[in-house]
PDB file of C-alpha atoms in Angstrom:
ATOM      1  CA  MET A   1      -7.033   3.202  -8.200  1.00  0.00           C
ATOM      2  CA  LYS A   2      -8.588   0.042  -6.924  1.00  0.00           C
ATOM      3  CA  ARG A   3      -7.151  -1.185  -3.498  1.00  0.00           C
ATOM      4  CA  ARG A   4      -6.416  -4.647  -4.856  1.00  0.00           C
ATOM      5  CA  ASP A   5      -4.332  -3.086  -7.675  1.00  0.00           C
ATOM      6  CA  LEU A   6      -2.254  -1.240  -5.160  1.00  0.00           C
ATOM      7  CA  ILE A   7      -1.823  -4.081  -2.915  1.00  0.00           C
ATOM      8  CA  ARG A   8      -0.723  -6.214  -5.966  1.00  0.00           C
ATOM      9  CA  HIS A   9       1.795  -3.602  -6.979  1.00  0.00           C
ATOM     10  CA  LEU A  10       3.175  -3.304  -3.342  1.00  0.00           C
ATOM     11  CA  LYS A  11       3.596  -7.127  -3.187  1.00  0.00           C
ATOM     12  CA  GLN A  12       5.391  -7.193  -6.649  1.00  0.00           C
ATOM     13  CA  HIS A  13       7.956  -4.969  -5.018  1.00  0.00           C
ATOM     14  CA  GLY A  14       8.454  -7.257  -2.127  1.00  0.00           C
ATOM     15  CA  CYS A  15       6.318  -5.683   0.399  1.00  0.00           C
ATOM     16  CA  TYR A  16       4.085  -7.919   2.737  1.00  0.00           C
ATOM     17  CA  LEU A  17       1.264  -7.420   5.072  1.00  0.00           C
ATOM     18  CA  ASP A  18       2.730  -6.837   8.462  1.00  0.00           C
ATOM     19  CA  ARG A  19      -0.471  -6.473  10.496  1.00  0.00           C
ATOM     20  CA  GLU A  20      -4.050  -5.252  10.460  1.00  0.00           C
ATOM     21  CA  GLY A  21      -4.890  -2.029  12.144  1.00  0.00           C
ATOM     22  CA  GLY A  22      -8.327  -0.702  13.164  1.00  0.00           C
ATOM     23  CA  ARG A  23      -9.302   0.842   9.695  1.00  0.00           C
ATOM     24  CA  HIS A  24      -5.978   0.109   7.741  1.00  0.00           C
ATOM     25  CA  SER A  25      -3.735  -2.531   6.796  1.00  0.00           C
ATOM     26  CA  ILE A  26      -0.084  -2.059   7.363  1.00  0.00           C
ATOM     27  CA  TYR A  27       2.316  -3.127   4.755  1.00  0.00           C
ATOM     28  CA  ARG A  28       6.104  -3.305   5.268  1.00  0.00           C
ATOM     29  CA  ASN A  29       8.949  -3.052   2.774  1.00  0.00           C
ATOM     30  CA  PRO A  30      11.827  -5.596   4.142  1.00  0.00           C
ATOM     31  CA  GLN A  31      14.462  -3.864   1.949  1.00  0.00           C
ATOM     32  CA  ASN A  32      14.287  -0.603   3.780  1.00  0.00           C
ATOM     33  CA  GLY A  33      12.355  -1.380   6.858  1.00  0.00           C
ATOM     34  CA  ARG A  34       9.629   1.174   6.066  1.00  0.00           C
ATOM     35  CA  ALA A  35       5.887   0.710   6.843  1.00  0.00           C
ATOM     36  CA  VAL A  36       2.854   2.270   5.503  1.00  0.00           C
ATOM     37  CA  ALA A  37      -1.004   2.165   6.173  1.00  0.00           C
ATOM     38  CA  VAL A  38      -3.213   1.268   3.325  1.00  0.00           C
ATOM     39  CA  PRO A  39      -6.663   2.213   3.977  1.00  0.00           C
ATOM     40  CA  ARG A  40      -9.610  -0.223   3.474  1.00  0.00           C
ATOM     41  CA  HIS A  41     -11.492   1.441   0.775  1.00  0.00           C
ATOM     42  CA  ARG A  42     -12.359  -0.257  -2.545  1.00  0.00           C
ATOM     43  CA  GLU A  43     -11.173   2.833  -4.301  1.00  0.00           C
ATOM     44  CA  ILE A  44      -8.037   4.838  -3.322  1.00  0.00           C
ATOM     45  CA  LYS A  45      -7.277   8.236  -4.765  1.00  0.00           C
ATOM     46  CA  GLU A  46      -4.443   8.627  -7.030  1.00  0.00           C
ATOM     47  CA  THR A  47      -2.745  11.170  -4.636  1.00  0.00           C
ATOM     48  CA  THR A  48      -2.989   8.730  -1.835  1.00  0.00           C
ATOM     49  CA  ALA A  49      -1.669   5.922  -3.819  1.00  0.00           C
ATOM     50  CA  ARG A  50       1.365   7.913  -4.805  1.00  0.00           C
ATOM     51  CA  THR A  51       2.009   8.980  -1.229  1.00  0.00           C
ATOM     52  CA  ILE A  52       1.779   5.420  -0.156  1.00  0.00           C
ATOM     53  CA  CYS A  53       4.219   4.373  -2.741  1.00  0.00           C
ATOM     54  CA  GLU A  54       6.669   7.400  -1.802  1.00  0.00           C
ATOM     55  CA  GLN A  55       6.352   6.357   1.978  1.00  0.00           C
ATOM     56  CA  ILE A  56       7.285   2.906   1.616  1.00  0.00           C
ATOM     57  CA  GLY A  57       9.921   3.517  -1.123  1.00  0.00           C
ATOM     58  CA  VAL A  58       8.596   1.670  -4.208  1.00  0.00           C
ATOM     59  CA  PRO A  59       7.941   3.426  -7.573  1.00  0.00           C
ATOM     60  CA  HIS A  60       4.358   4.602  -8.361  1.00  0.00           C
ATOM     61  CA  PRO A  61       2.524   2.317 -10.909  1.00  0.00           C
TER      62      PRO A  61
END
């Protein structure tokens, strides 16, 4: 999955960029207060994308 598609999916569910880490971008879901690190790779494995969605509390695309 493309990183930009995952970011777009997270934003559609109300998540926002909280801060930039060293090698990851930290996104936060204001509905439940959860945060998750999204790696800065062009391609993100499907299993990683699924885990990110589960951790932050949004449905997987």
